[in-house]
Amino acid sequence: MQHEPNTDVPMKRATHLLLLVPATLLLLGTLACGEDRWPEYYPLTGRDLWIDSVMRVNYLWAEDLPSTKKLNYFQAPATFLKNLVTSSDKYSKVDTLYTEPETGFGFEYTLYKVDQSDSCYNALVTYVSSDSPAADAGLLRGDWIMSVDGDSLTKNNEWMLQEGEGCALDIGKYVVEVDPDSLTETSYIELVATTTLPAEREVSDDAIPLSKIISLEGTRYTVGYLLYNSFTAGTETDSEVYDDRLRAFSLECQAAGVTDFVLDLRYNEGGDWDSMLLIADILAPAGTPGRTLASLEYNEQRSADNRTIDFGTMIGRGGANLNLSTLYVLTSGTTADMAEILINCLKPYMDVVLIGQTTTGQRVARESFINTEYAWHLSPVVCYVYNAEGTADYSGGFKPDYSLNPTSYLAYFLPLGDTEELLLRQAIKLITGEDEQEDDSSTE
């Protein structure tokens, strides 16, 4: 059975900022015909004036900012910032501090047309957030939604997978059968279960949805697997919960005699410096404490902030160094920011094997500046980040050593952490020496 992907429907995930740094609002006078009209204009222009003042001091490419005479300070903040930054800057952001909690079912999916139908689809579940209605319903990555409340899935009722009071779902599994005589393969979706999706509710993604130790029977290998979705220390209620889980898992790996490690960064779009430093300290070879992990290079105005960051700054707070010589990293087109910085900064010290798809290519770092008067935060690009060799040559993204598109091998599109899941399966084959790569002829 052939399936053609139609649309990817992502679940909204919480994002995390790099640093929180108080910003000073520089007040700029506005004169018209010799009359001071500041009291009149300030409420309308204050946010944009604040953005402008922060950018002219801190923005990495501050010398390229347009003249104040060419700017319109009466625009919405996002529009004003877009007109302020360089055309190649895709990373600087501004947003309100007041955001409504995200609600939904907590899963992502891709639609595939059903054979011999112009209007019916099956939905491949591509991600399930922990502690969500989808998780409560038992949905797993790799499940196929075949019907909604007993009706075939179409564009007319697809909305029922995105919001509402819940619905009944028919769940299928991808099956491949091989004819013993001709050795030809036939694939189809087989109905295996029915489940009820509870009503939508507030959902937030877990920074560390899964960590596990995999003992490969019949071999001498023990593998640590970490699905790490965001370099985030903790939550509003527990500021160190995720870093504490990293430290605890590193101790478990040490006690289990882990020989190899797979770091799954497919859904990791960045996060905080300190959490990145912690995982680097855990994974790096012994002997790296005190050696350069990264070098930061700011604009000319902030050149005094240029500095190097060394290994060993975080491991002293707890956790264990695993003394790895090789790290297997699973990547996708959304692997970005701190995830790419970690890859780049570990490369001078160990063999970093990338499996999956080309990463985003963000070789710069941002800072966050908070304006409490307007309840907005600004996170501009502020510095280049180089590794110990002084390089950051991945503006086009890191290309994987083993290029694999998971949707090209639907038989292996399985829950994350399953040893038969395509990318983890490839990592395990490399670890054990069975390194035959699947022939991925698809484009990324």
PDB file of C-alpha atoms in Angstrom, residues 65-195:
ATOM      1  CA  LEU A  65      21.325  48.677  11.839  1.00  0.00           C
ATOM      2  CA  PRO A  66      19.498  51.338   9.821  1.00  0.00           C
ATOM      3  CA  SER A  67      19.572  54.978  10.847  1.00  0.00           C
ATOM      4  CA  THR A  68      16.924  56.038  13.356  1.00  0.00           C
ATOM      5  CA  LYS A  69      15.687  58.518  10.763  1.00  0.00           C
ATOM      6  CA  LYS A  70      14.682  55.628   8.506  1.00  0.00           C
ATOM      7  CA  LEU A  71      12.681  53.755  11.142  1.00  0.00           C
ATOM      8  CA  ASN A  72       8.983  53.880  11.989  1.00  0.00           C
ATOM      9  CA  TYR A  73       8.584  53.669  15.776  1.00  0.00           C
ATOM     10  CA  PHE A  74       4.801  53.257  15.594  1.00  0.00           C
ATOM     11  CA  GLN A  75       4.884  49.608  14.459  1.00  0.00           C
ATOM     12  CA  ALA A  76       4.023  46.414  16.298  1.00  0.00           C
ATOM     13  CA  PRO A  77       7.196  45.105  18.033  1.00  0.00           C
ATOM     14  CA  ALA A  78       7.598  42.051  15.790  1.00  0.00           C
ATOM     15  CA  THR A  79       7.211  44.168  12.654  1.00  0.00           C
ATOM     16  CA  PHE A  80       9.608  46.796  13.972  1.00  0.00           C
ATOM     17  CA  LEU A  81      12.245  44.159  14.797  1.00  0.00           C
ATOM     18  CA  LYS A  82      11.892  42.552  11.366  1.00  0.00           C
ATOM     19  CA  ASN A  83      12.592  45.918   9.742  1.00  0.00           C
ATOM     20  CA  LEU A  84      15.546  46.493  12.087  1.00  0.00           C
ATOM     21  CA  VAL A  85      17.591  43.292  11.789  1.00  0.00           C
ATOM     22  CA  THR A  86      19.755  42.184   8.892  1.00  0.00           C
ATOM     23  CA  SER A  87      18.082  40.198   6.116  1.00  0.00           C
ATOM     24  CA  SER A  88      20.022  37.043   7.027  1.00  0.00           C
ATOM     25  CA  ASP A  89      19.036  37.104  10.719  1.00  0.00           C
ATOM     26  CA  LYS A  90      16.379  34.438  11.267  1.00  0.00           C
ATOM     27  CA  TYR A  91      16.918  34.099  15.004  1.00  0.00           C
ATOM     28  CA  SER A  92      16.389  37.409  16.843  1.00  0.00           C
ATOM     29  CA  LYS A  93      12.935  37.484  18.419  1.00  0.00           C
ATOM     30  CA  VAL A  94      10.607  39.678  20.449  1.00  0.00           C
ATOM     31  CA  ASP A  95       7.502  38.539  22.285  1.00  0.00           C
ATOM     32  CA  THR A  96       5.136  39.519  25.055  1.00  0.00           C
ATOM     33  CA  LEU A  97       5.680  38.169  28.551  1.00  0.00           C
ATOM     34  CA  TYR A  98       1.967  37.462  28.790  1.00  0.00           C
ATOM     35  CA  THR A  99       1.279  34.291  26.842  1.00  0.00           C
ATOM     36  CA  GLU A 100      -1.810  32.173  27.086  1.00  0.00           C
ATOM     37  CA  PRO A 101      -1.207  28.552  28.145  1.00  0.00           C
ATOM     38  CA  GLU A 102      -1.120  26.215  25.160  1.00  0.00           C
ATOM     39  CA  THR A 103      -4.064  23.845  25.038  1.00  0.00           C
ATOM     40  CA  GLY A 104      -4.577  20.839  22.824  1.00  0.00           C
ATOM     41  CA  PHE A 105      -4.318  17.076  22.682  1.00  0.00           C
ATOM     42  CA  GLY A 106      -0.523  16.999  22.833  1.00  0.00           C
ATOM     43  CA  PHE A 107       0.436  15.132  19.684  1.00  0.00           C
ATOM     44  CA  GLU A 108       1.704  15.782  16.160  1.00  0.00           C
ATOM     45  CA  TYR A 109       0.798  13.916  13.018  1.00  0.00           C
ATOM     46  CA  THR A 110       1.288  13.727   9.258  1.00  0.00           C
ATOM     47  CA  LEU A 111      -1.555  13.003   6.856  1.00  0.00           C
ATOM     48  CA  TYR A 112      -1.227  10.306   4.192  1.00  0.00           C
ATOM     49  CA  LYS A 113      -3.822   9.770   1.477  1.00  0.00           C
ATOM     50  CA  VAL A 114      -5.616   6.436   1.476  1.00  0.00           C
ATOM     51  CA  ASP A 115      -5.264   4.410  -1.715  1.00  0.00           C
ATOM     52  CA  GLN A 116      -8.080   4.826  -4.204  1.00  0.00           C
ATOM     53  CA  SER A 117      -9.565   7.764  -2.352  1.00  0.00           C
ATOM     54  CA  ASP A 118      -9.423  11.454  -3.171  1.00  0.00           C
ATOM     55  CA  SER A 119     -10.673  12.632   0.195  1.00  0.00           C
ATOM     56  CA  CYS A 120      -9.728  10.104   2.893  1.00  0.00           C
ATOM     57  CA  TYR A 121      -6.534  10.051   4.917  1.00  0.00           C
ATOM     58  CA  ASN A 122      -4.687   8.127   7.587  1.00  0.00           C
ATOM     59  CA  ALA A 123      -2.794  10.200  10.154  1.00  0.00           C
ATOM     60  CA  LEU A 124       0.650   8.977  11.200  1.00  0.00           C
ATOM     61  CA  VAL A 125       1.341  10.000  14.805  1.00  0.00           C
ATOM     62  CA  THR A 126       4.820  11.552  14.759  1.00  0.00           C
ATOM     63  CA  TYR A 127       5.171  12.816  18.326  1.00  0.00           C
ATOM     64  CA  VAL A 128       3.296  12.435  21.618  1.00  0.00           C
ATOM     65  CA  SER A 129       3.903  14.775  24.533  1.00  0.00           C
ATOM     66  CA  SER A 130       4.069  13.208  27.967  1.00  0.00           C
ATOM     67  CA  ASP A 131       1.271  14.078  30.396  1.00  0.00           C
ATOM     68  CA  SER A 132      -1.162  14.948  27.610  1.00  0.00           C
ATOM     69  CA  PRO A 133      -4.607  13.751  26.494  1.00  0.00           C
ATOM     70  CA  ALA A 134      -2.905  11.852  23.664  1.00  0.00           C
ATOM     71  CA  ALA A 135      -0.628  10.083  26.148  1.00  0.00           C
ATOM     72  CA  ASP A 136      -3.643   9.292  28.346  1.00  0.00           C
ATOM     73  CA  ALA A 137      -5.307   7.716  25.301  1.00  0.00           C
ATOM     74  CA  GLY A 138      -2.257   5.497  24.804  1.00  0.00           C
ATOM     75  CA  LEU A 139      -1.231   7.055  21.483  1.00  0.00           C
ATOM     76  CA  LEU A 140       2.327   6.256  20.476  1.00  0.00           C
ATOM     77  CA  ARG A 141       4.658   7.565  17.818  1.00  0.00           C
ATOM     78  CA  GLY A 142       4.123   5.296  14.805  1.00  0.00           C
ATOM     79  CA  ASP A 143       0.406   4.731  15.417  1.00  0.00           C
ATOM     80  CA  TRP A 144      -1.939   5.401  12.510  1.00  0.00           C
ATOM     81  CA  ILE A 145      -5.282   7.128  13.102  1.00  0.00           C
ATOM     82  CA  MET A 146      -7.708   5.578  10.614  1.00  0.00           C
ATOM     83  CA  SER A 147     -11.020   7.091  11.650  1.00  0.00           C
ATOM     84  CA  VAL A 148     -12.527   9.704  13.974  1.00  0.00           C
ATOM     85  CA  ASP A 149     -15.765   8.914  15.810  1.00  0.00           C
ATOM     86  CA  GLY A 150     -16.361   6.110  13.325  1.00  0.00           C
ATOM     87  CA  ASP A 151     -15.954   8.287  10.234  1.00  0.00           C
ATOM     88  CA  SER A 152     -13.080   8.225   7.757  1.00  0.00           C
ATOM     89  CA  LEU A 153     -10.559  10.981   8.357  1.00  0.00           C
ATOM     90  CA  THR A 154     -11.027  13.842   5.864  1.00  0.00           C
ATOM     91  CA  LYS A 155     -10.194  17.516   5.622  1.00  0.00           C
ATOM     92  CA  ASN A 156     -13.696  18.233   6.906  1.00  0.00           C
ATOM     93  CA  ASN A 157     -13.259  16.469  10.236  1.00  0.00           C
ATOM     94  CA  GLU A 158      -9.494  16.785  10.669  1.00  0.00           C
ATOM     95  CA  TRP A 159     -10.106  19.621  13.152  1.00  0.00           C
ATOM     96  CA  MET A 160     -11.261  16.967  15.635  1.00  0.00           C
ATOM     97  CA  LEU A 161      -7.602  15.867  15.970  1.00  0.00           C
ATOM     98  CA  GLN A 162      -6.565  19.390  16.948  1.00  0.00           C
ATOM     99  CA  GLU A 163      -9.135  20.664  19.430  1.00  0.00           C
ATOM    100  CA  GLY A 164     -12.380  19.866  21.148  1.00  0.00           C
ATOM    101  CA  GLU A 165     -13.930  17.612  23.733  1.00  0.00           C
ATOM    102  CA  GLY A 166     -12.215  14.489  22.465  1.00  0.00           C
ATOM    103  CA  CYS A 167     -13.257  11.688  20.164  1.00  0.00           C
ATOM    104  CA  ALA A 168     -13.012   7.969  19.479  1.00  0.00           C
ATOM    105  CA  LEU A 169     -10.077   6.918  17.318  1.00  0.00           C
ATOM    106  CA  ASP A 170      -9.481   3.740  15.339  1.00  0.00           C
ATOM    107  CA  ILE A 171      -5.764   2.956  15.566  1.00  0.00           C
ATOM    108  CA  GLY A 172      -3.790   0.985  13.015  1.00  0.00           C
ATOM    109  CA  LYS A 173      -0.270  -0.389  12.665  1.00  0.00           C
ATOM    110  CA  TYR A 174       1.934  -0.422   9.582  1.00  0.00           C
ATOM    111  CA  VAL A 175       2.353  -3.971   8.309  1.00  0.00           C
ATOM    112  CA  VAL A 176       4.779  -5.242   5.681  1.00  0.00           C
ATOM    113  CA  GLU A 177       4.245  -8.701   4.200  1.00  0.00           C
ATOM    114  CA  VAL A 178       6.773 -10.469   1.977  1.00  0.00           C
ATOM    115  CA  ASP A 179       5.634 -13.011  -0.580  1.00  0.00           C
ATOM    116  CA  PRO A 180       7.847 -16.084   0.031  1.00  0.00           C
ATOM    117  CA  ASP A 181       7.939 -16.974  -3.656  1.00  0.00           C
ATOM    118  CA  SER A 182       8.463 -13.631  -5.396  1.00  0.00           C
ATOM    119  CA  LEU A 183       9.961 -11.853  -2.361  1.00  0.00           C
ATOM    120  CA  THR A 184       7.834  -8.829  -3.244  1.00  0.00           C
ATOM    121  CA  GLU A 185       6.646  -6.650  -0.375  1.00  0.00           C
ATOM    122  CA  THR A 186       3.104  -5.501   0.300  1.00  0.00           C
ATOM    123  CA  SER A 187       2.389  -2.876   2.945  1.00  0.00           C
ATOM    124  CA  TYR A 188      -0.884  -1.792   4.511  1.00  0.00           C
ATOM    125  CA  ILE A 189      -2.403  -0.294   7.656  1.00  0.00           C
ATOM    126  CA  GLU A 190      -4.056  -2.903   9.866  1.00  0.00           C
ATOM    127  CA  LEU A 191      -6.694  -1.896  12.420  1.00  0.00           C
ATOM    128  CA  VAL A 192      -5.532  -3.026  15.857  1.00  0.00           C
ATOM    129  CA  ALA A 193      -7.387  -0.982  18.473  1.00  0.00           C
ATOM    130  CA  THR A 194      -9.905   1.719  19.316  1.00  0.00           C
ATOM    131  CA  THR A 195      -9.216   4.366  21.908  1.00  0.00           C
TER     132      THR A 195
END
